Amino acid sequence: MKKVDVLIVGAGAAGLMAAIWAGRTNPKRQIVVLDGAKKIGRKILIAGGGRCNVTHYEVTEKAYAGASRNAIKKVLRQFDAAQTADFFKQLGVKLKREETGKLFPVTDQAKTVLDALVREVTKTATILPDHRVESVQDLGMHFEVVGNFGKIQAQKVVLATGGKSIPKTGSDGQGYQIAQSLGHSLTNRIFPALVPLTVPRNHWIRDMKGVTLPVTLELWQPTGKRLESFTNSMLCTHFGLSGPAVLDMSRYYLDAVGIEPDVRLTVNWVPDWQYDDFIQHLKSERQQTPLQLLRSLLPERLVKAILEQALGSDNEGRAATLPVNQLSKDERRKLAQMVTRFQVPVAGDRGFDFAEVTAGGIPLKELRLSSMSSRICPNLHFCGEILNVDGQIGGFNFQWAWSSGYLAGISV
Ligand SMILES: Cc1cc2nc3c(=O)[nH]c(=O)nc-3n(C[C@H](O)[C@H](O)[C@H](O)COP(=O)(O)OP(=O)(O)OC[C@H]3O[C@@H](n4cnc5c(N)ncnc54)[C@H](O)[C@@H]3O)c2cc1C
């Protein structure tokens, strides 16, 4: 049976990072990275629309959910965004900062990132694609790792198998079962995050497909308490809603609705106006009709749909001729509601096939965060998305992979 010192399961962002730092820390050991996929790094290649948003200029624990922010911060500060940029620079990948604060390779090509990582890993470790791990057994003195390649004996194992998002890239949740077989638990729920949301089949939103605009999305408890809010671009599609605001909100909505089915998700189509301001404007504006007013704020197709919903389809003439200050109180209220607090009738989400990340996973409290080592199984380490941490759009998920991968690598 083949014997190795360090076996890393998963050659995604976190596993490659762990391999590099394991090799840099002690190059004398035999380090092997196994990946079930025939071609490694597919998620890196598709990330950021093929440009790979490597990290964010300003990474804080506030951009993450899942584990406690304090625990997440402990990991992030050990290898922060500035260190990430330096690390990639050393590998020959210069990063540029975009207006949004996102950092991309100057080449605008994710392949630059993957190639540099693989080049660096192979200085001190071996990467074996098409090596899918089925089980890892702790035999006390060592681990026995079994898969489509037979058996490998390893002194130390790093589980970097990712979550369940886009399973065709190779990350299908197998790592969770392996972790559980070694004594770890999973969060109660594992669900898609950064995922588009669907609306019922015949809903008018589906007819708005192609409309993109900045909005504020807000998540409300039935008591009226606001739980979360995101202002960013939203895209209407043939199935429902997507775009950064929706993706960022999705994990909070799906988390909350799993506990309290009556939570509400609302859209403010005009983020610069609040409900009360809008009502005041409707009361005072003599010159404009509802049609003119909305046309100055929103795309034409959306204006028609909103007026129809708020004033009824029979009132098209009134919307085009009546000054807004002559609308009835009820009409003003309905219009302001539709424009600033439209309740999205969420039917569901697009699932793991379309989710950028996974919410839930191995709880951080089962690890020593200074080394990402298991408190339950000696010589076992974790890094990346397999853990109960998910970040917002903007490079935060890769940053989690780099930070946790670094710690697992130097410690293993
Ligand atoms: C479309 C898309 C775009 C994204 N864009 C960005 C972005 O621009 N910026 C950002 O920060 N984040 C982005 N993300 C999220 C980011 O890609 C992930 O959070 C990150 O890649 C997770 O890294 P990981 O190494 O933990 O897991 P993964 O990248 O999922 O890697 C896990 C690896 O383990 C392997 N594996 C799984 N099970 C086994 C097994 N049993 N045996 C052997 N190997 C196994 C898999 O084949 C895979 O290669 C995006 C995600 C998607 C899907």
Tab-separated table of C-alpha atoms and ligand atoms in Angstrom:
chain	number	residue	atom	x	y	z
A	1	MET	CA	0.000	0.000	0.000
A	2	LYS	CA	1.237	3.485	-0.869
A	3	LYS	CA	2.247	5.560	2.187
A	4	VAL	CA	2.328	9.353	2.398
A	5	ASP	CA	2.948	11.871	5.158
A	6	VAL	CA	0.227	14.377	4.272
A	7	LEU	CA	-2.808	13.578	2.199
A	8	ILE	CA	-5.035	16.440	1.085
A	9	VAL	CA	-8.469	15.452	-0.208
A	10	GLY	CA	-9.705	18.023	-2.727
A	11	ALA	CA	-7.637	20.165	-5.106
A	12	GLY	CA	-9.894	23.221	-5.080
A	13	ALA	CA	-8.807	26.636	-3.848
A	14	ALA	CA	-8.518	25.527	-0.201
A	15	GLY	CA	-6.776	22.205	-0.886
A	16	LEU	CA	-4.218	23.772	-3.245
A	17	MET	CA	-3.490	26.518	-0.720
A	18	ALA	CA	-3.043	23.946	2.051
A	19	ALA	CA	-0.691	21.927	-0.180
A	20	ILE	CA	1.473	24.964	-0.973
A	21	TRP	CA	1.881	25.923	2.667
A	22	ALA	CA	2.382	22.348	3.830
A	23	GLY	CA	5.190	22.089	1.269
A	24	ARG	CA	6.708	25.453	2.159
A	25	THR	CA	6.595	24.614	5.873
A	26	ASN	CA	8.251	21.221	5.548
A	27	PRO	CA	9.322	20.305	2.001
A	28	LYS	CA	10.894	17.019	3.096
A	29	ARG	CA	7.590	15.242	3.617
A	30	GLN	CA	5.632	13.443	0.984
A	31	ILE	CA	2.513	15.505	0.269
A	32	VAL	CA	-0.186	14.234	-2.058
A	33	VAL	CA	-3.368	16.005	-3.172
A	34	LEU	CA	-6.179	13.770	-4.451
A	35	ASP	CA	-9.142	15.033	-6.433
A	36	GLY	CA	-12.082	13.046	-7.747
A	37	ALA	CA	-12.465	15.273	-10.807
A	38	LYS	CA	-10.624	14.421	-14.019
A	39	LYS	CA	-9.748	18.094	-14.416
A	40	ILE	CA	-8.969	19.997	-11.255
A	41	GLY	CA	-9.836	23.576	-10.369
A	42	ARG	CA	-13.056	23.839	-12.353
A	43	LYS	CA	-14.628	26.085	-9.767
A	44	ILE	CA	-11.680	28.469	-9.902
A	45	LEU	CA	-12.015	28.574	-13.688
A	46	ILE	CA	-15.733	29.439	-13.682
A	47	ALA	CA	-15.468	31.880	-10.783
A	48	GLY	CA	-16.208	35.546	-11.295
A	49	GLY	CA	-17.536	34.915	-14.803
A	50	GLY	CA	-14.211	33.290	-15.791
A	51	ARG	CA	-12.151	36.151	-14.314
A	52	CYS	CA	-11.891	34.781	-10.729
A	53	ASN	CA	-12.626	37.368	-8.084
A	54	VAL	CA	-9.693	36.291	-5.883
A	55	THR	CA	-10.489	38.429	-2.851
A	56	HIS	CA	-11.851	41.777	-1.731
A	57	TYR	CA	-9.969	44.946	-0.850
A	58	GLU	CA	-11.729	45.072	2.501
A	59	VAL	CA	-12.408	41.675	4.025
A	60	THR	CA	-14.241	41.649	7.325
A	61	GLU	CA	-16.088	38.911	9.164
A	62	LYS	CA	-19.294	40.899	8.572
A	63	ALA	CA	-19.345	39.633	4.999
A	64	TYR	CA	-19.768	36.058	6.242
A	65	ALA	CA	-22.463	33.906	7.783
A	66	GLY	CA	-22.705	30.441	9.293
A	67	ALA	CA	-20.308	30.210	12.222
A	68	SER	CA	-19.893	33.014	14.765
A	69	ARG	CA	-18.276	36.124	13.346
A	70	ASN	CA	-15.675	36.026	16.072
A	71	ALA	CA	-14.569	32.534	15.044
A	72	ILE	CA	-14.489	33.528	11.365
A	73	LYS	CA	-12.418	36.613	12.210
A	74	LYS	CA	-9.837	34.477	14.045
A	75	VAL	CA	-9.165	32.570	10.847
A	76	LEU	CA	-9.298	35.509	8.429
A	77	ARG	CA	-6.839	37.633	10.373
A	78	GLN	CA	-4.168	34.931	10.173
A	79	PHE	CA	-4.011	35.370	6.411
A	80	ASP	CA	-5.783	38.512	5.300
A	81	ALA	CA	-6.559	40.129	1.962
A	82	ALA	CA	-3.238	42.012	1.860
A	83	GLN	CA	-1.319	38.779	2.480
A	84	THR	CA	-3.398	37.124	-0.220
A	85	ALA	CA	-2.471	39.842	-2.717
A	86	ASP	CA	1.239	39.501	-1.760
A	87	PHE	CA	1.047	35.729	-2.004
A	88	PHE	CA	-0.379	35.871	-5.517
A	89	LYS	CA	2.121	38.534	-6.521
A	90	GLN	CA	4.911	36.176	-5.476
A	91	LEU	CA	3.316	33.506	-7.658
A	92	GLY	CA	3.399	35.958	-10.565
A	93	VAL	CA	-0.305	36.853	-10.421
A	94	LYS	CA	-0.788	40.592	-10.044
A	95	LEU	CA	-4.207	41.596	-8.800
A	96	LYS	CA	-6.128	44.741	-9.668
A	97	ARG	CA	-8.816	46.387	-7.615
A	98	GLU	CA	-12.115	47.262	-9.268
A	99	GLU	CA	-14.484	50.045	-8.202
A	100	THR	CA	-16.557	47.624	-6.133
A	101	GLY	CA	-13.463	46.671	-4.087
A	102	LYS	CA	-13.218	43.247	-5.751
A	103	LEU	CA	-9.730	42.039	-6.680
A	104	PHE	CA	-9.189	40.227	-9.973
A	105	PRO	CA	-6.024	39.074	-11.772
A	106	VAL	CA	-4.824	41.803	-14.143
A	107	THR	CA	-5.104	39.263	-16.958
A	108	ASP	CA	-8.874	39.014	-16.284
A	109	GLN	CA	-8.407	35.258	-16.656
A	110	ALA	CA	-9.134	32.719	-13.936
A	111	LYS	CA	-6.694	30.352	-15.644
A	112	THR	CA	-3.809	32.604	-14.541
A	113	VAL	CA	-4.811	31.950	-10.928
A	114	LEU	CA	-5.247	28.196	-11.300
A	115	ASP	CA	-2.031	27.731	-13.299
A	116	ALA	CA	0.000	29.675	-10.730
A	117	LEU	CA	-1.398	27.650	-7.831
A	118	VAL	CA	-0.788	24.333	-9.573
A	119	ARG	CA	2.767	25.380	-10.532
A	120	GLU	CA	3.527	26.227	-6.930
A	121	VAL	CA	1.932	23.082	-5.488
A	122	THR	CA	3.887	20.805	-7.791
A	123	LYS	CA	7.205	22.193	-6.456
A	124	THR	CA	6.672	20.218	-3.256
A	125	ALA	CA	3.606	17.994	-3.702
A	126	THR	CA	1.935	15.659	-6.152
A	127	ILE	CA	-1.582	16.322	-7.474
A	128	LEU	CA	-3.541	13.251	-8.553
A	129	PRO	CA	-6.775	14.004	-10.476
A	130	ASP	CA	-9.392	11.279	-11.029
A	131	HIS	CA	-8.678	9.985	-7.523
A	132	ARG	CA	-11.993	9.968	-5.743
A	133	VAL	CA	-11.911	9.224	-2.040
A	134	GLU	CA	-14.762	7.039	-0.810
A	135	SER	CA	-13.738	6.628	2.823
A	136	VAL	CA	-11.122	7.644	5.372
A	137	GLN	CA	-10.592	5.408	8.366
A	138	ASP	CA	-8.673	6.442	11.449
A	139	LEU	CA	-6.582	3.422	12.422
A	140	GLY	CA	-4.861	5.173	15.333
A	141	MET	CA	-1.270	5.190	13.997
A	142	HIS	CA	-2.381	6.411	10.571
A	143	PHE	CA	-5.361	6.906	8.272
A	144	GLU	CA	-6.412	4.455	5.601
A	145	VAL	CA	-7.825	6.309	2.627
A	146	VAL	CA	-9.858	4.257	0.167
A	147	GLY	CA	-11.149	5.214	-3.273
A	148	ASN	CA	-11.219	4.367	-6.978
A	149	PHE	CA	-7.393	4.215	-6.824
A	150	GLY	CA	-7.223	1.516	-4.129
A	151	LYS	CA	-5.783	2.356	-0.702
A	152	ILE	CA	-3.328	4.948	0.577
A	153	GLN	CA	-1.921	5.174	4.092
A	154	ALA	CA	-1.512	8.709	5.424
A	155	GLN	CA	-0.110	10.132	8.651
A	156	LYS	CA	-2.168	13.287	8.341
A	157	VAL	CA	-5.271	14.143	6.339
A	158	VAL	CA	-6.691	17.500	5.271
A	159	LEU	CA	-10.330	17.435	4.169
A	160	ALA	CA	-10.805	20.185	1.572
A	161	THR	CA	-13.666	18.659	-0.387
A	162	GLY	CA	-15.798	21.812	-0.628
A	163	GLY	CA	-19.562	21.917	-0.215
A	164	LYS	CA	-22.368	20.792	-2.528
A	165	SER	CA	-22.649	23.671	-4.957
A	166	ILE	CA	-22.344	22.861	-8.672
A	167	PRO	CA	-21.810	19.133	-8.044
A	168	LYS	CA	-20.612	18.541	-11.612
A	169	THR	CA	-17.380	20.346	-10.677
A	170	GLY	CA	-16.661	17.459	-8.278
A	171	SER	CA	-17.940	18.992	-5.028
A	172	ASP	CA	-20.963	16.861	-4.223
A	173	GLY	CA	-20.939	16.653	-0.438
A	174	GLN	CA	-19.046	13.362	-0.128
A	175	GLY	CA	-16.629	15.101	2.246
A	176	TYR	CA	-19.427	15.596	4.774
A	177	GLN	CA	-19.943	11.830	5.054
A	178	ILE	CA	-16.215	11.269	5.411
A	179	ALA	CA	-16.071	13.873	8.196
A	180	GLN	CA	-19.065	12.311	9.937
A	181	SER	CA	-17.481	8.851	9.754
A	182	LEU	CA	-14.494	10.351	11.607
A	183	GLY	CA	-16.718	11.619	14.419
A	184	HIS	CA	-17.635	15.118	13.213
A	185	SER	CA	-21.145	16.500	13.076
A	186	LEU	CA	-22.868	18.700	10.523
A	187	THR	CA	-25.024	21.767	11.020
A	188	ASN	CA	-28.763	20.972	11.135
A	189	ARG	CA	-29.245	22.444	7.697
A	190	ILE	CA	-27.050	22.464	4.615
A	191	PHE	CA	-28.589	24.613	1.913
A	192	PRO	CA	-27.679	26.576	-1.221
A	193	ALA	CA	-26.322	30.098	-0.804
A	194	LEU	CA	-25.636	32.798	-3.405
A	195	VAL	CA	-28.454	31.166	-5.364
A	196	PRO	CA	-31.151	32.670	-7.640
A	197	LEU	CA	-34.727	32.622	-6.304
A	198	THR	CA	-37.791	31.465	-8.210
A	199	VAL	CA	-41.323	32.928	-8.323
A	200	PRO	CA	-44.564	31.060	-9.226
A	201	ARG	CA	-45.024	30.038	-12.846
A	202	ASN	CA	-47.438	32.705	-14.057
A	203	HIS	CA	-46.171	35.573	-11.984
A	204	TRP	CA	-45.709	38.895	-13.835
A	205	ILE	CA	-42.084	39.128	-12.639
A	206	ARG	CA	-41.194	36.360	-15.085
A	207	ASP	CA	-42.419	38.616	-17.936
A	208	MET	CA	-39.837	41.196	-16.852
A	209	LYS	CA	-36.972	38.918	-17.883
A	210	GLY	CA	-33.907	40.896	-18.869
A	211	VAL	CA	-34.775	43.892	-16.686
A	212	THR	CA	-31.769	44.796	-14.495
A	213	LEU	CA	-31.810	47.614	-11.986
A	214	PRO	CA	-30.463	48.659	-8.591
A	215	VAL	CA	-32.862	47.755	-5.778
A	216	THR	CA	-32.951	47.341	-2.025
A	217	LEU	CA	-34.017	43.886	-0.875
A	218	GLU	CA	-35.221	43.591	2.693
A	219	LEU	CA	-36.012	40.549	4.796
A	220	TRP	CA	-38.672	40.973	7.477
A	221	GLN	CA	-39.868	38.904	10.389
A	222	PRO	CA	-43.676	38.651	10.716
A	223	THR	CA	-43.332	40.984	13.739
A	224	GLY	CA	-42.052	43.718	11.410
A	225	LYS	CA	-38.426	43.451	12.533
A	226	ARG	CA	-35.990	43.858	9.662
A	227	LEU	CA	-33.512	40.990	9.578
A	228	GLU	CA	-31.324	41.828	6.596
A	229	SER	CA	-31.006	44.316	3.777
A	230	PHE	CA	-28.952	44.478	0.574
A	231	THR	CA	-28.780	47.283	-1.968
A	232	ASN	CA	-27.305	46.186	-5.257
A	233	SER	CA	-28.248	45.210	-8.769
A	234	MET	CA	-31.118	42.758	-9.371
A	235	LEU	CA	-31.941	40.882	-12.555
A	236	CYS	CA	-35.423	39.623	-13.462
A	237	THR	CA	-35.292	36.290	-15.291
A	238	HIS	CA	-37.597	33.712	-16.898
A	239	PHE	CA	-37.700	31.831	-13.542
A	240	GLY	CA	-37.659	34.713	-11.058
A	241	LEU	CA	-34.871	36.846	-9.628
A	242	SER	CA	-31.101	36.834	-9.746
A	243	GLY	CA	-28.206	39.311	-9.688
A	244	PRO	CA	-25.953	40.320	-6.771
A	245	ALA	CA	-28.659	41.671	-4.421
A	246	VAL	CA	-30.707	38.472	-4.733
A	247	LEU	CA	-27.704	36.143	-4.480
A	248	ASP	CA	-26.470	37.892	-1.351
A	249	MET	CA	-29.939	37.856	0.203
A	250	SER	CA	-30.707	34.230	-0.739
A	251	ARG	CA	-28.889	32.535	2.162
A	252	TYR	CA	-30.522	34.812	4.718
A	253	TYR	CA	-33.966	34.300	3.198
A	254	LEU	CA	-33.576	30.512	2.903
A	255	ASP	CA	-32.187	30.287	6.414
A	256	ALA	CA	-34.996	32.376	7.901
A	257	VAL	CA	-37.846	30.758	5.953
A	258	GLY	CA	-36.661	27.335	7.117
A	259	ILE	CA	-37.326	28.440	10.690
A	260	GLU	CA	-40.211	30.908	10.252
A	261	PRO	CA	-42.252	30.323	7.044
A	262	ASP	CA	-43.959	33.742	7.365
A	263	VAL	CA	-40.830	35.843	6.849
A	264	ARG	CA	-41.262	38.361	4.018
A	265	LEU	CA	-38.850	39.446	1.328
A	266	THR	CA	-39.563	42.883	-0.132
A	267	VAL	CA	-38.111	44.860	-3.027
A	268	ASN	CA	-37.719	48.598	-3.080
A	269	TRP	CA	-37.439	49.317	-6.794
A	270	VAL	CA	-36.258	52.872	-6.086
A	271	PRO	CA	-33.608	52.522	-3.351
A	272	ASP	CA	-33.259	56.306	-2.954
A	273	TRP	CA	-36.896	56.613	-1.810
A	274	GLN	CA	-38.456	55.218	1.352
A	275	TYR	CA	-42.204	54.480	1.596
A	276	ASP	CA	-43.004	57.673	3.533
A	277	ASP	CA	-40.969	59.936	1.209
A	278	PHE	CA	-42.692	58.398	-1.758
A	279	ILE	CA	-46.161	58.969	-0.233
A	280	GLN	CA	-45.228	62.614	0.471
A	281	HIS	CA	-44.082	63.034	-3.100
A	282	LEU	CA	-47.335	61.564	-4.421
A	283	LYS	CA	-49.311	63.953	-2.254
A	284	SER	CA	-47.426	67.051	-3.313
A	285	GLU	CA	-46.575	66.488	-6.973
A	286	ARG	CA	-49.066	68.358	-9.194
A	287	GLN	CA	-47.276	68.244	-12.505
A	288	GLN	CA	-46.682	64.579	-13.070
A	289	THR	CA	-48.986	61.653	-13.732
A	290	PRO	CA	-48.167	58.267	-12.149
A	291	LEU	CA	-46.933	57.120	-15.555
A	292	GLN	CA	-44.589	60.095	-15.961
A	293	LEU	CA	-43.329	59.839	-12.412
A	294	LEU	CA	-42.486	56.142	-12.648
A	295	ARG	CA	-41.017	56.527	-16.136
A	296	SER	CA	-38.495	58.950	-14.705
A	297	LEU	CA	-37.423	56.299	-12.195
A	298	LEU	CA	-37.836	52.836	-13.727
A	299	PRO	CA	-37.641	50.881	-17.008
A	300	GLU	CA	-40.778	51.086	-19.169
A	301	ARG	CA	-41.834	47.417	-18.903
A	302	LEU	CA	-41.609	47.517	-15.148
A	303	VAL	CA	-43.529	50.798	-14.968
A	304	LYS	CA	-46.479	49.243	-16.822
A	305	ALA	CA	-46.477	46.151	-14.612
A	306	ILE	CA	-46.256	48.186	-11.409
A	307	LEU	CA	-49.084	50.528	-12.408
A	308	GLU	CA	-51.244	47.582	-13.395
A	309	GLN	CA	-50.622	45.873	-10.067
A	310	ALA	CA	-51.114	49.024	-8.002
A	311	LEU	CA	-54.000	50.729	-9.801
A	312	GLY	CA	-55.566	47.822	-11.706
A	313	SER	CA	-55.526	47.158	-15.434
A	314	ASP	CA	-58.715	49.208	-15.989
A	315	ASN	CA	-56.990	52.370	-14.804
A	316	GLU	CA	-54.392	52.724	-17.521
A	317	GLY	CA	-56.023	55.985	-18.684
A	318	ARG	CA	-56.037	57.497	-15.193
A	319	ALA	CA	-52.357	56.602	-14.683
A	320	ALA	CA	-51.533	58.475	-17.881
A	321	THR	CA	-53.664	61.591	-17.334
A	322	LEU	CA	-54.328	62.163	-13.640
A	323	PRO	CA	-51.745	64.162	-11.614
A	324	VAL	CA	-50.390	61.992	-8.810
A	325	ASN	CA	-51.691	64.307	-6.081
A	326	GLN	CA	-55.219	63.476	-7.215
A	327	LEU	CA	-54.879	59.762	-6.574
A	328	SER	CA	-57.083	58.508	-3.736
A	329	LYS	CA	-55.439	57.742	-0.395
A	330	ASP	CA	-55.821	54.034	-1.064
A	331	GLU	CA	-54.316	54.352	-4.551
A	332	ARG	CA	-51.358	56.313	-3.198
A	333	ARG	CA	-50.798	53.691	-0.521
A	334	LYS	CA	-50.975	50.839	-3.049
A	335	LEU	CA	-48.609	52.573	-5.447
A	336	ALA	CA	-46.064	53.394	-2.723
A	337	GLN	CA	-46.330	49.826	-1.453
A	338	MET	CA	-45.693	48.367	-4.930
A	339	VAL	CA	-42.758	50.693	-5.589
A	340	THR	CA	-40.978	50.658	-2.236
A	341	ARG	CA	-42.170	47.484	-0.468
A	342	PHE	CA	-43.157	44.991	-3.101
A	343	GLN	CA	-43.430	41.573	-1.449
A	344	VAL	CA	-41.635	38.953	-3.550
A	345	PRO	CA	-43.679	35.765	-3.813
A	346	VAL	CA	-40.673	33.430	-3.498
A	347	ALA	CA	-41.542	29.927	-4.713
A	348	GLY	CA	-38.129	28.412	-4.013
A	349	ASP	CA	-34.512	28.546	-5.123
A	350	ARG	CA	-32.575	27.145	-8.075
A	351	GLY	CA	-30.799	24.584	-5.920
A	352	PHE	CA	-27.209	23.436	-5.636
A	353	ASP	CA	-26.814	23.172	-9.429
A	354	PHE	CA	-26.960	26.969	-9.595
A	355	ALA	CA	-25.658	27.962	-6.151
A	356	GLU	CA	-22.231	29.574	-5.888
A	357	VAL	CA	-21.681	28.295	-2.366
A	358	THR	CA	-23.077	26.083	0.365
A	359	ALA	CA	-24.435	27.335	3.674
A	360	GLY	CA	-23.819	25.003	6.616
A	361	GLY	CA	-21.227	22.266	7.011
A	362	ILE	CA	-18.766	21.202	9.709
A	363	PRO	CA	-19.182	23.462	12.786
A	364	LEU	CA	-16.091	25.570	13.524
A	365	LYS	CA	-16.410	24.770	17.222
A	366	GLU	CA	-15.218	21.241	16.400
A	367	LEU	CA	-11.856	22.675	15.237
A	368	ARG	CA	-8.878	24.416	16.809
A	369	LEU	CA	-8.947	27.534	14.695
A	370	SER	CA	-5.232	28.315	14.983
A	371	SER	CA	-4.451	25.120	13.064
A	372	MET	CA	-7.814	24.130	11.534
A	373	SER	CA	-7.242	20.787	13.243
A	374	SER	CA	-9.993	18.543	14.495
A	375	ARG	CA	-10.783	18.526	18.207
A	376	ILE	CA	-12.321	15.110	17.648
A	377	CYS	CA	-9.943	13.174	15.410
A	378	PRO	CA	-6.172	13.727	15.886
A	379	ASN	CA	-4.137	14.547	12.758
A	380	LEU	CA	-7.220	15.538	10.768
A	381	HIS	CA	-7.512	19.094	9.420
A	382	PHE	CA	-10.182	20.972	7.468
A	383	CYS	CA	-10.267	24.010	5.207
A	384	GLY	CA	-12.554	25.776	2.736
A	385	GLU	CA	-16.222	25.488	1.984
A	386	ILE	CA	-16.725	22.138	3.748
A	387	LEU	CA	-16.875	24.233	6.918
A	388	ASN	CA	-19.898	26.116	8.205
A	389	VAL	CA	-18.862	29.446	6.669
A	390	ASP	CA	-20.210	31.181	3.587
A	391	GLY	CA	-19.426	34.646	2.335
A	392	GLN	CA	-21.155	37.285	0.283
A	393	ILE	CA	-20.355	38.030	-3.320
A	394	GLY	CA	-17.094	39.923	-3.755
A	395	GLY	CA	-14.215	37.440	-3.348
A	396	PHE	CA	-15.058	36.554	0.265
A	397	ASN	CA	-15.518	32.846	-0.362
A	398	PHE	CA	-12.096	32.480	-1.948
A	399	GLN	CA	-10.610	34.522	0.884
A	400	TRP	CA	-12.052	31.988	3.311
A	401	ALA	CA	-10.431	29.209	1.250
A	402	TRP	CA	-7.033	31.012	1.213
A	403	SER	CA	-7.074	31.863	4.948
A	404	SER	CA	-8.273	28.474	6.182
A	405	GLY	CA	-6.121	26.630	3.620
A	406	TYR	CA	-3.043	28.559	4.778
A	407	LEU	CA	-3.679	27.654	8.432
A	408	ALA	CA	-4.331	23.988	7.644
A	409	GLY	CA	-1.191	23.922	5.462
A	410	ILE	CA	1.260	25.436	7.944
A	411	SER	CA	-0.123	23.298	10.760
A	412	VAL	CA	-0.479	19.910	9.115
B	1	LIG	C1	-20.125	29.787	-10.526
B	1	LIG	C2	-19.312	30.137	-9.302
B	1	LIG	C3	-18.638	31.335	-9.264
B	1	LIG	C4	-17.914	31.688	-8.131
B	1	LIG	N1	-17.225	32.851	-8.129
B	1	LIG	C5	-16.513	33.203	-7.026
B	1	LIG	C6	-15.697	34.367	-7.042
B	1	LIG	O1	-15.521	35.027	-8.080
B	1	LIG	N2	-15.072	34.716	-5.869
B	1	LIG	C7	-15.201	33.969	-4.724
B	1	LIG	O2	-14.620	34.332	-3.694
B	1	LIG	N3	-15.895	32.821	-4.716
B	1	LIG	C8	-16.533	32.408	-5.844
B	1	LIG	N4	-17.223	31.232	-5.842
B	1	LIG	C9	-17.157	30.393	-4.634
B	1	LIG	C10	-15.806	29.675	-4.597
B	1	LIG	O3	-15.548	29.141	-5.881
B	1	LIG	C11	-15.798	28.552	-3.558
B	1	LIG	O4	-16.209	29.034	-2.319
B	1	LIG	C12	-14.419	27.951	-3.426
B	1	LIG	O5	-13.997	27.455	-4.677
B	1	LIG	C13	-14.403	26.821	-2.402
B	1	LIG	O6	-13.141	26.218	-2.425
B	1	LIG	P1	-12.921	24.783	-1.787
B	1	LIG	O7	-11.528	24.407	-2.155
B	1	LIG	O8	-13.296	24.773	-0.382
B	1	LIG	O9	-13.947	23.832	-2.513
B	1	LIG	P2	-14.069	23.422	-4.044
B	1	LIG	O10	-13.560	24.472	-4.919
B	1	LIG	O11	-15.470	22.976	-4.210
B	1	LIG	O12	-13.056	22.200	-4.182
B	1	LIG	C14	-13.299	20.940	-3.601
B	1	LIG	C15	-12.577	19.906	-4.424
B	1	LIG	O13	-12.712	18.648	-3.748
B	1	LIG	C16	-12.931	17.642	-4.701
B	1	LIG	N5	-13.627	16.560	-4.027
B	1	LIG	C17	-14.862	16.578	-3.473
B	1	LIG	N6	-15.149	15.375	-2.940
B	1	LIG	C18	-14.078	14.588	-3.170
B	1	LIG	C19	-13.779	13.228	-2.870
B	1	LIG	N7	-14.638	12.452	-2.213
B	1	LIG	N8	-12.580	12.720	-3.273
B	1	LIG	C20	-11.686	13.501	-3.928
B	1	LIG	N9	-11.928	14.786	-4.251
B	1	LIG	C21	-13.108	15.329	-3.875
B	1	LIG	C22	-13.737	18.301	-5.786
B	1	LIG	O14	-13.588	17.634	-7.019
B	1	LIG	C23	-13.152	19.713	-5.821
B	1	LIG	O15	-12.140	19.845	-6.756
B	1	LIG	C24	-17.905	30.839	-6.986
B	1	LIG	C25	-18.566	29.610	-7.045
B	1	LIG	C26	-19.253	29.257	-8.196
B	1	LIG	C27	-19.935	27.924	-8.227
